Amino acid sequence: MAEQKKSATLTIGDKSYDLPVYSPTAGPDVIDIRKLYSDAGVFTYDPGYTSTASCDSTITFIDGGKGELLHRGYPIDQLAAKSHYLEVCYLLLYGNLPTAVELEEFETTITHHTMIHEQMHNFFRGFRRDAHPMATMVGVVGAMSAFYHDSTDINNPREREIASHRLIAKMPTIAAMAYKYSIGQPFVYPRNDLDYAANFLHMCFAVPAEEYVVDPILARAMDRIFTLHADHEQNASTSTVRLASSSGANPFACIAAGIACLWGPAHGGANQACLEMLKEIGSPNRIPEFLERAKDKNDPFRLMGFGHRVYKNFDPRATVMKQSADEVLDLLGIENNPILAVAKELEQAALADPYFAEKKLFPNVDFYSGVILEAMGFPTSMFTPIFAVSRTVGWISQWKEMIGDPQNKISRPRQLYLGNTQRDYVDIENR
């Protein structure tokens, strides 16, 4: 727990209350209101928890004003440029970058956990073929608790670690199987000779009838997508995982809850919304029209993939993602893809427009990741499942931190009740 160095005074009527103030290692001070209700008989009101710290954490820090994202103190741009996803997974899970021996052992463990129980294949066949892959993932991940009984005891540190490894390893397999099932193709088993990102692409795009070789540029781009989405502090899905885990639920149920929350278009569906906007624009010659609409406050059209709720300057992940987008487009070309042509022109037009520069509406990570995934051949329905694969390690790291916190208690938000006060029951014949 942070050390109290000062206090704040809250005055309600003729009474004053001293509240502890804690200073973090980075970010704004935090006023401790845990005893406010017992002492003063009042709640605080903060819809969306935009000004409330629900926990203390050592995992990820974001400074939206500076455009800063740190994992265990390491800037995301350095990790994305010099590291790779499984090394970042180790960092998030254990707090430090691994040695060469530790990384090799961790990679071996994850690689040998990628297969799922054969009987779980039956779960996929219980869904309709046109089911959204996220619906399938919510069901299958939740069902893992019925197959892996030896890693559901949250009070056992070893079982927590096994569950963590299994979820990181099996999530790409489950996402790829959900995709294959949706397009009517046979499942492709994971391969131990491929790295994490290449293995995922192979499971998504290989078929039994012919050999499929993963291009290293595409594998690197996918690895960066995983890395740049690994964790993002106390966002909606992470808070959902923490909320679910506060009741003592098993880890698979908690991660399934996170996947369900991520499914929302305001959260994990942002890059899908960006691609749908590009399809709406349709042609590069219509870009000026849509830029003018974006400037019109009375027009409901919004420029998706530009700006960010958290980052008030620029998204630090976008620079690295843009590099990957350029590499992928150079490799695959955009001549025969009008959506990618619109994306390229829109990026240049918006960056050159003073209005968007003044408003600091720069392309964000969702804009570039959507472009990359579209170029790779993924349908928009797979964008959010890929996000779920990326974010799994963040959810698990936050889950482990919460379970190990001695201050952990079941979450119980309060409310500002505006309904009817007590009423007497009226018999139906008298209503």
mmCIF file with all atom_site columns, C-alpha atoms in Angstrom, residues 171-342:
data_model
loop_
_atom_site.group_PDB
_atom_site.id
_atom_site.type_symbol
_atom_site.label_atom_id
_atom_site.label_alt_id
_atom_site.label_comp_id
_atom_site.label_asym_id
_atom_site.label_entity_id
_atom_site.label_seq_id
_atom_site.pdbx_PDB_ins_code
_atom_site.Cartn_x
_atom_site.Cartn_y
_atom_site.Cartn_z
_atom_site.occupancy
_atom_site.B_iso_or_equiv
_atom_site.pdbx_formal_charge
_atom_site.auth_seq_id
_atom_site.auth_comp_id
_atom_site.auth_asym_id
_atom_site.auth_atom_id
_atom_site.pdbx_PDB_model_num
ATOM 1   C CA . MET A 1 171 ? -6.426  -18.692 -26.528 1.00 0.00 ? 171 MET A CA 1
ATOM 2   C CA . PRO A 1 172 ? -4.910  -18.466 -30.050 1.00 0.00 ? 172 PRO A CA 1
ATOM 3   C CA . THR A 1 173 ? -5.974  -22.067 -30.699 1.00 0.00 ? 173 THR A CA 1
ATOM 4   C CA . ILE A 1 174 ? -9.533  -21.346 -29.577 1.00 0.00 ? 174 ILE A CA 1
ATOM 5   C CA . ALA A 1 175 ? -9.720  -18.118 -31.618 1.00 0.00 ? 175 ALA A CA 1
ATOM 6   C CA . ALA A 1 176 ? -8.386  -19.852 -34.733 1.00 0.00 ? 176 ALA A CA 1
ATOM 7   C CA . MET A 1 177 ? -10.835 -22.739 -34.283 1.00 0.00 ? 177 MET A CA 1
ATOM 8   C CA . ALA A 1 178 ? -13.713 -20.271 -33.894 1.00 0.00 ? 178 ALA A CA 1
ATOM 9   C CA . TYR A 1 179 ? -12.643 -18.700 -37.198 1.00 0.00 ? 179 TYR A CA 1
ATOM 10  C CA . LYS A 1 180 ? -12.240 -22.010 -39.009 1.00 0.00 ? 180 LYS A CA 1
ATOM 11  C CA . TYR A 1 181 ? -15.632 -23.183 -37.768 1.00 0.00 ? 181 TYR A CA 1
ATOM 12  C CA . SER A 1 182 ? -17.313 -19.970 -38.971 1.00 0.00 ? 182 SER A CA 1
ATOM 13  C CA . ILE A 1 183 ? -16.028 -20.462 -42.529 1.00 0.00 ? 183 ILE A CA 1
ATOM 14  C CA . GLY A 1 184 ? -16.661 -24.196 -42.690 1.00 0.00 ? 184 GLY A CA 1
ATOM 15  C CA . GLN A 1 185 ? -13.040 -25.309 -42.830 1.00 0.00 ? 185 GLN A CA 1
ATOM 16  C CA . PRO A 1 186 ? -11.436 -28.089 -40.743 1.00 0.00 ? 186 PRO A CA 1
ATOM 17  C CA . PHE A 1 187 ? -9.563  -27.202 -37.597 1.00 0.00 ? 187 PHE A CA 1
ATOM 18  C CA . VAL A 1 188 ? -5.792  -26.891 -37.925 1.00 0.00 ? 188 VAL A CA 1
ATOM 19  C CA . TYR A 1 189 ? -3.789  -28.172 -34.971 1.00 0.00 ? 189 TYR A CA 1
ATOM 20  C CA . PRO A 1 190 ? -1.024  -26.024 -33.439 1.00 0.00 ? 190 PRO A CA 1
ATOM 21  C CA . ARG A 1 191 ? 2.591   -26.701 -34.348 1.00 0.00 ? 191 ARG A CA 1
ATOM 22  C CA . ASN A 1 192 ? 5.415   -26.660 -31.823 1.00 0.00 ? 192 ASN A CA 1
ATOM 23  C CA . ASP A 1 193 ? 8.004   -25.618 -34.413 1.00 0.00 ? 193 ASP A CA 1
ATOM 24  C CA . LEU A 1 194 ? 6.359   -22.216 -34.985 1.00 0.00 ? 194 LEU A CA 1
ATOM 25  C CA . ASP A 1 195 ? 6.497   -19.157 -32.759 1.00 0.00 ? 195 ASP A CA 1
ATOM 26  C CA . TYR A 1 196 ? 3.381   -17.773 -31.072 1.00 0.00 ? 196 TYR A CA 1
ATOM 27  C CA . ALA A 1 197 ? 2.263   -15.355 -33.814 1.00 0.00 ? 197 ALA A CA 1
ATOM 28  C CA . ALA A 1 198 ? 3.242   -17.589 -36.742 1.00 0.00 ? 198 ALA A CA 1
ATOM 29  C CA . ASN A 1 199 ? 1.422   -20.501 -35.145 1.00 0.00 ? 199 ASN A CA 1
ATOM 30  C CA . PHE A 1 200 ? -1.759  -18.446 -34.879 1.00 0.00 ? 200 PHE A CA 1
ATOM 31  C CA . LEU A 1 201 ? -1.593  -17.388 -38.533 1.00 0.00 ? 201 LEU A CA 1
ATOM 32  C CA . HIS A 1 202 ? -0.941  -21.000 -39.564 1.00 0.00 ? 202 HIS A CA 1
ATOM 33  C CA . MET A 1 203 ? -3.965  -22.244 -37.611 1.00 0.00 ? 203 MET A CA 1
ATOM 34  C CA . CYS A 1 204 ? -6.120  -19.542 -39.226 1.00 0.00 ? 204 CYS A CA 1
ATOM 35  C CA . PHE A 1 205 ? -5.044  -19.826 -42.854 1.00 0.00 ? 205 PHE A CA 1
ATOM 36  C CA . ALA A 1 206 ? -3.568  -23.300 -43.438 1.00 0.00 ? 206 ALA A CA 1
ATOM 37  C CA . VAL A 1 207 ? -5.681  -26.085 -44.951 1.00 0.00 ? 207 VAL A CA 1
ATOM 38  C CA . PRO A 1 208 ? -4.946  -29.834 -45.035 1.00 0.00 ? 208 PRO A CA 1
ATOM 39  C CA . ALA A 1 209 ? -4.879  -29.912 -48.842 1.00 0.00 ? 209 ALA A CA 1
ATOM 40  C CA . GLU A 1 210 ? -1.678  -27.923 -49.277 1.00 0.00 ? 210 GLU A CA 1
ATOM 41  C CA . GLU A 1 211 ? 1.323   -26.523 -47.488 1.00 0.00 ? 211 GLU A CA 1
ATOM 42  C CA . TYR A 1 212 ? 1.068   -23.046 -45.988 1.00 0.00 ? 212 TYR A CA 1
ATOM 43  C CA . VAL A 1 213 ? 4.210   -21.090 -45.158 1.00 0.00 ? 213 VAL A CA 1
ATOM 44  C CA . VAL A 1 214 ? 3.816   -18.078 -42.872 1.00 0.00 ? 214 VAL A CA 1
ATOM 45  C CA . ASP A 1 215 ? 5.534   -14.960 -44.189 1.00 0.00 ? 215 ASP A CA 1
ATOM 46  C CA . PRO A 1 216 ? 7.888   -13.600 -41.482 1.00 0.00 ? 216 PRO A CA 1
ATOM 47  C CA . ILE A 1 217 ? 6.742   -10.000 -42.158 1.00 0.00 ? 217 ILE A CA 1
ATOM 48  C CA . LEU A 1 218 ? 3.134   -10.986 -41.455 1.00 0.00 ? 218 LEU A CA 1
ATOM 49  C CA . ALA A 1 219 ? 4.174   -12.966 -38.384 1.00 0.00 ? 219 ALA A CA 1
ATOM 50  C CA . ARG A 1 220 ? 6.099   -9.960  -37.075 1.00 0.00 ? 220 ARG A CA 1
ATOM 51  C CA . ALA A 1 221 ? 3.124   -7.680  -37.710 1.00 0.00 ? 221 ALA A CA 1
ATOM 52  C CA . MET A 1 222 ? 0.814   -10.065 -35.859 1.00 0.00 ? 222 MET A CA 1
ATOM 53  C CA . ASP A 1 223 ? 3.288   -10.299 -32.972 1.00 0.00 ? 223 ASP A CA 1
ATOM 54  C CA . ARG A 1 224 ? 3.274   -6.492  -32.729 1.00 0.00 ? 224 ARG A CA 1
ATOM 55  C CA . ILE A 1 225 ? -0.519  -6.426  -32.694 1.00 0.00 ? 225 ILE A CA 1
ATOM 56  C CA . PHE A 1 226 ? -0.435  -8.900  -29.797 1.00 0.00 ? 226 PHE A CA 1
ATOM 57  C CA . THR A 1 227 ? 2.257   -6.894  -27.998 1.00 0.00 ? 227 THR A CA 1
ATOM 58  C CA . LEU A 1 228 ? 0.599   -3.499  -28.406 1.00 0.00 ? 228 LEU A CA 1
ATOM 59  C CA . HIS A 1 229 ? -2.718  -4.800  -27.044 1.00 0.00 ? 229 HIS A CA 1
ATOM 60  C CA . ALA A 1 230 ? -1.318  -6.920  -24.196 1.00 0.00 ? 230 ALA A CA 1
ATOM 61  C CA . ASP A 1 231 ? -2.543  -4.678  -21.360 1.00 0.00 ? 231 ASP A CA 1
ATOM 62  C CA . HIS A 1 232 ? -4.029  -1.228  -20.979 1.00 0.00 ? 232 HIS A CA 1
ATOM 63  C CA . GLU A 1 233 ? -4.456  -0.543  -17.277 1.00 0.00 ? 233 GLU A CA 1
ATOM 64  C CA . GLN A 1 234 ? -7.959  -0.595  -15.709 1.00 0.00 ? 234 GLN A CA 1
ATOM 65  C CA . ASN A 1 235 ? -10.078 -0.538  -18.863 1.00 0.00 ? 235 ASN A CA 1
ATOM 66  C CA . ALA A 1 236 ? -13.621 -1.914  -19.054 1.00 0.00 ? 236 ALA A CA 1
ATOM 67  C CA . SER A 1 237 ? -12.755 -5.564  -19.749 1.00 0.00 ? 237 SER A CA 1
ATOM 68  C CA . THR A 1 238 ? -9.892  -5.628  -17.233 1.00 0.00 ? 238 THR A CA 1
ATOM 69  C CA . SER A 1 239 ? -12.148 -4.125  -14.584 1.00 0.00 ? 239 SER A CA 1
ATOM 70  C CA . THR A 1 240 ? -14.743 -6.769  -15.481 1.00 0.00 ? 240 THR A CA 1
ATOM 71  C CA . VAL A 1 241 ? -12.170 -9.521  -14.924 1.00 0.00 ? 241 VAL A CA 1
ATOM 72  C CA . ARG A 1 242 ? -11.229 -8.016  -11.569 1.00 0.00 ? 242 ARG A CA 1
ATOM 73  C CA . LEU A 1 243 ? -14.892 -7.618  -10.606 1.00 0.00 ? 243 LEU A CA 1
ATOM 74  C CA . ALA A 1 244 ? -15.650 -11.246 -11.476 1.00 0.00 ? 244 ALA A CA 1
ATOM 75  C CA . SER A 1 245 ? -12.537 -12.538 -9.733  1.00 0.00 ? 245 SER A CA 1
ATOM 76  C CA . SER A 1 246 ? -13.365 -10.620 -6.542  1.00 0.00 ? 246 SER A CA 1
ATOM 77  C CA . SER A 1 247 ? -16.125 -13.177 -5.886  1.00 0.00 ? 247 SER A CA 1
ATOM 78  C CA . GLY A 1 248 ? -13.627 -16.041 -6.019  1.00 0.00 ? 248 GLY A CA 1
ATOM 79  C CA . ALA A 1 249 ? -14.746 -17.276 -9.446  1.00 0.00 ? 249 ALA A CA 1
ATOM 80  C CA . ASN A 1 250 ? -12.402 -19.627 -11.293 1.00 0.00 ? 250 ASN A CA 1
ATOM 81  C CA . PRO A 1 251 ? -9.916  -18.050 -13.727 1.00 0.00 ? 251 PRO A CA 1
ATOM 82  C CA . PHE A 1 252 ? -11.570 -19.403 -16.873 1.00 0.00 ? 252 PHE A CA 1
ATOM 83  C CA . ALA A 1 253 ? -14.923 -17.879 -15.917 1.00 0.00 ? 253 ALA A CA 1
ATOM 84  C CA . CYS A 1 254 ? -13.244 -14.549 -15.159 1.00 0.00 ? 254 CYS A CA 1
ATOM 85  C CA . ILE A 1 255 ? -11.475 -14.433 -18.530 1.00 0.00 ? 255 ILE A CA 1
ATOM 86  C CA . ALA A 1 256 ? -14.720 -15.395 -20.290 1.00 0.00 ? 256 ALA A CA 1
ATOM 87  C CA . ALA A 1 257 ? -16.323 -12.393 -18.579 1.00 0.00 ? 257 ALA A CA 1
ATOM 88  C CA . GLY A 1 258 ? -13.510 -10.204 -19.913 1.00 0.00 ? 258 GLY A CA 1
ATOM 89  C CA . ILE A 1 259 ? -14.069 -11.525 -23.439 1.00 0.00 ? 259 ILE A CA 1
ATOM 90  C CA . ALA A 1 260 ? -17.790 -10.743 -23.183 1.00 0.00 ? 260 ALA A CA 1
ATOM 91  C CA . CYS A 1 261 ? -17.043 -7.162  -22.131 1.00 0.00 ? 261 CYS A CA 1
ATOM 92  C CA . LEU A 1 262 ? -14.416 -6.724  -24.840 1.00 0.00 ? 262 LEU A CA 1
ATOM 93  C CA . TRP A 1 263 ? -17.018 -7.670  -27.450 1.00 0.00 ? 263 TRP A CA 1
ATOM 94  C CA . GLY A 1 264 ? -18.667 -4.259  -27.093 1.00 0.00 ? 264 GLY A CA 1
ATOM 95  C CA . PRO A 1 265 ? -18.124 -1.861  -30.042 1.00 0.00 ? 265 PRO A CA 1
ATOM 96  C CA . ALA A 1 266 ? -17.005 0.900   -27.677 1.00 0.00 ? 266 ALA A CA 1
ATOM 97  C CA . HIS A 1 267 ? -14.145 -1.306  -26.482 1.00 0.00 ? 267 HIS A CA 1
ATOM 98  C CA . GLY A 1 268 ? -12.678 -4.154  -28.499 1.00 0.00 ? 268 GLY A CA 1
ATOM 99  C CA . GLY A 1 269 ? -14.739 -3.437  -31.590 1.00 0.00 ? 269 GLY A CA 1
ATOM 100 C CA . ALA A 1 270 ? -13.071 -0.100  -32.315 1.00 0.00 ? 270 ALA A CA 1
ATOM 101 C CA . ASN A 1 271 ? -10.878 -1.386  -35.141 1.00 0.00 ? 271 ASN A CA 1
ATOM 102 C CA . GLN A 1 272 ? -13.881 -3.132  -36.669 1.00 0.00 ? 272 GLN A CA 1
ATOM 103 C CA . ALA A 1 273 ? -15.794 0.169   -36.535 1.00 0.00 ? 273 ALA A CA 1
ATOM 104 C CA . CYS A 1 274 ? -12.830 1.795   -38.290 1.00 0.00 ? 274 CYS A CA 1
ATOM 105 C CA . LEU A 1 275 ? -12.953 -0.693  -41.172 1.00 0.00 ? 275 LEU A CA 1
ATOM 106 C CA . GLU A 1 276 ? -16.713 -0.267  -41.487 1.00 0.00 ? 276 GLU A CA 1
ATOM 107 C CA . MET A 1 277 ? -16.138 3.506   -41.773 1.00 0.00 ? 277 MET A CA 1
ATOM 108 C CA . LEU A 1 278 ? -13.594 2.940   -44.543 1.00 0.00 ? 278 LEU A CA 1
ATOM 109 C CA . LYS A 1 279 ? -16.135 0.794   -46.373 1.00 0.00 ? 279 LYS A CA 1
ATOM 110 C CA . GLU A 1 280 ? -18.710 3.562   -45.963 1.00 0.00 ? 280 GLU A CA 1
ATOM 111 C CA . ILE A 1 281 ? -16.323 6.091   -47.500 1.00 0.00 ? 281 ILE A CA 1
ATOM 112 C CA . GLY A 1 282 ? -15.753 3.617   -50.306 1.00 0.00 ? 282 GLY A CA 1
ATOM 113 C CA . SER A 1 283 ? -13.470 5.620   -52.577 1.00 0.00 ? 283 SER A CA 1
ATOM 114 C CA . PRO A 1 284 ? -10.519 8.004   -52.088 1.00 0.00 ? 284 PRO A CA 1
ATOM 115 C CA . ASN A 1 285 ? -12.333 10.760  -54.000 1.00 0.00 ? 285 ASN A CA 1
ATOM 116 C CA . ARG A 1 286 ? -15.014 10.861  -51.282 1.00 0.00 ? 286 ARG A CA 1
ATOM 117 C CA . ILE A 1 287 ? -12.511 11.521  -48.482 1.00 0.00 ? 287 ILE A CA 1
ATOM 118 C CA . PRO A 1 288 ? -12.844 15.375  -48.576 1.00 0.00 ? 288 PRO A CA 1
ATOM 119 C CA . GLU A 1 289 ? -16.605 15.013  -48.151 1.00 0.00 ? 289 GLU A CA 1
ATOM 120 C CA . PHE A 1 290 ? -16.251 12.808  -45.075 1.00 0.00 ? 290 PHE A CA 1
ATOM 121 C CA . LEU A 1 291 ? -13.539 14.989  -43.536 1.00 0.00 ? 291 LEU A CA 1
ATOM 122 C CA . GLU A 1 292 ? -15.912 17.947  -43.746 1.00 0.00 ? 292 GLU A CA 1
ATOM 123 C CA . ARG A 1 293 ? -18.658 15.869  -42.180 1.00 0.00 ? 293 ARG A CA 1
ATOM 124 C CA . ALA A 1 294 ? -16.296 14.942  -39.340 1.00 0.00 ? 294 ALA A CA 1
ATOM 125 C CA . LYS A 1 295 ? -15.766 18.649  -38.633 1.00 0.00 ? 295 LYS A CA 1
ATOM 126 C CA . ASP A 1 296 ? -19.514 19.343  -38.542 1.00 0.00 ? 296 ASP A CA 1
ATOM 127 C CA . LYS A 1 297 ? -20.761 19.061  -34.963 1.00 0.00 ? 297 LYS A CA 1
ATOM 128 C CA . ASN A 1 298 ? -24.325 18.598  -36.222 1.00 0.00 ? 298 ASN A CA 1
ATOM 129 C CA . ASP A 1 299 ? -23.389 15.611  -38.377 1.00 0.00 ? 299 ASP A CA 1
ATOM 130 C CA . PRO A 1 300 ? -23.528 12.219  -36.570 1.00 0.00 ? 300 PRO A CA 1
ATOM 131 C CA . PHE A 1 301 ? -20.580 10.935  -38.618 1.00 0.00 ? 301 PHE A CA 1
ATOM 132 C CA . ARG A 1 302 ? -17.410 10.375  -36.580 1.00 0.00 ? 302 ARG A CA 1
ATOM 133 C CA . LEU A 1 303 ? -13.926 9.704   -37.860 1.00 0.00 ? 303 LEU A CA 1
ATOM 134 C CA . MET A 1 304 ? -13.233 6.289   -36.346 1.00 0.00 ? 304 MET A CA 1
ATOM 135 C CA . GLY A 1 305 ? -9.630  5.305   -35.625 1.00 0.00 ? 305 GLY A CA 1
ATOM 136 C CA . PHE A 1 306 ? -8.529  8.874   -34.896 1.00 0.00 ? 306 PHE A CA 1
ATOM 137 C CA . GLY A 1 307 ? -7.944  10.230  -31.396 1.00 0.00 ? 307 GLY A CA 1
ATOM 138 C CA . HIS A 1 308 ? -8.356  8.225   -28.198 1.00 0.00 ? 308 HIS A CA 1
ATOM 139 C CA . ARG A 1 309 ? -10.356 8.564   -25.002 1.00 0.00 ? 309 ARG A CA 1
ATOM 140 C CA . VAL A 1 310 ? -7.282  8.048   -22.830 1.00 0.00 ? 310 VAL A CA 1
ATOM 141 C CA . TYR A 1 311 ? -4.522  9.560   -24.951 1.00 0.00 ? 311 TYR A CA 1
ATOM 142 C CA . LYS A 1 312 ? -5.052  13.320  -25.247 1.00 0.00 ? 312 LYS A CA 1
ATOM 143 C CA . ASN A 1 313 ? -1.967  13.845  -27.383 1.00 0.00 ? 313 ASN A CA 1
ATOM 144 C CA . PHE A 1 314 ? -1.010  10.794  -29.430 1.00 0.00 ? 314 PHE A CA 1
ATOM 145 C CA . ASP A 1 315 ? -1.340  7.051   -29.023 1.00 0.00 ? 315 ASP A CA 1
ATOM 146 C CA . PRO A 1 316 ? 2.209   5.757   -28.343 1.00 0.00 ? 316 PRO A CA 1
ATOM 147 C CA . ARG A 1 317 ? 1.270   2.407   -29.877 1.00 0.00 ? 317 ARG A CA 1
ATOM 148 C CA . ALA A 1 318 ? 0.259   3.963   -33.193 1.00 0.00 ? 318 ALA A CA 1
ATOM 149 C CA . THR A 1 319 ? 3.795   4.828   -34.334 1.00 0.00 ? 319 THR A CA 1
ATOM 150 C CA . VAL A 1 320 ? 4.930   1.205   -34.110 1.00 0.00 ? 320 VAL A CA 1
ATOM 151 C CA . MET A 1 321 ? 1.689   -0.057  -35.629 1.00 0.00 ? 321 MET A CA 1
ATOM 152 C CA . LYS A 1 322 ? 2.027   2.348   -38.559 1.00 0.00 ? 322 LYS A CA 1
ATOM 153 C CA . GLN A 1 323 ? 5.450   0.877   -39.307 1.00 0.00 ? 323 GLN A CA 1
ATOM 154 C CA . SER A 1 324 ? 3.932   -2.603  -39.390 1.00 0.00 ? 324 SER A CA 1
ATOM 155 C CA . ALA A 1 325 ? 1.063   -1.383  -41.560 1.00 0.00 ? 325 ALA A CA 1
ATOM 156 C CA . ASP A 1 326 ? 3.488   0.089   -44.079 1.00 0.00 ? 326 ASP A CA 1
ATOM 157 C CA . GLU A 1 327 ? 5.511   -3.159  -44.156 1.00 0.00 ? 327 GLU A CA 1
ATOM 158 C CA . VAL A 1 328 ? 2.399   -5.294  -44.651 1.00 0.00 ? 328 VAL A CA 1
ATOM 159 C CA . LEU A 1 329 ? 0.970   -3.067  -47.370 1.00 0.00 ? 329 LEU A CA 1
ATOM 160 C CA . ASP A 1 330 ? 4.313   -2.996  -49.160 1.00 0.00 ? 330 ASP A CA 1
ATOM 161 C CA . LEU A 1 331 ? 4.362   -6.795  -49.044 1.00 0.00 ? 331 LEU A CA 1
ATOM 162 C CA . LEU A 1 332 ? 0.763   -7.444  -50.062 1.00 0.00 ? 332 LEU A CA 1
ATOM 163 C CA . GLY A 1 333 ? 0.006   -4.311  -52.064 1.00 0.00 ? 333 GLY A CA 1
ATOM 164 C CA . ILE A 1 334 ? -3.198  -2.291  -52.078 1.00 0.00 ? 334 ILE A CA 1
ATOM 165 C CA . GLU A 1 335 ? -3.833  -2.001  -55.795 1.00 0.00 ? 335 GLU A CA 1
ATOM 166 C CA . ASN A 1 336 ? -6.780  -4.387  -55.782 1.00 0.00 ? 336 ASN A CA 1
ATOM 167 C CA . ASN A 1 337 ? -8.162  -3.461  -52.368 1.00 0.00 ? 337 ASN A CA 1
ATOM 168 C CA . PRO A 1 338 ? -10.214 -0.235  -52.354 1.00 0.00 ? 338 PRO A CA 1
ATOM 169 C CA . ILE A 1 339 ? -10.579 -0.273  -48.555 1.00 0.00 ? 339 ILE A CA 1
ATOM 170 C CA . LEU A 1 340 ? -6.830  -0.166  -48.032 1.00 0.00 ? 340 LEU A CA 1
ATOM 171 C CA . ALA A 1 341 ? -6.496  2.527   -50.676 1.00 0.00 ? 341 ALA A CA 1
ATOM 172 C CA . VAL A 1 342 ? -9.039  4.644   -48.787 1.00 0.00 ? 342 VAL A CA 1
#
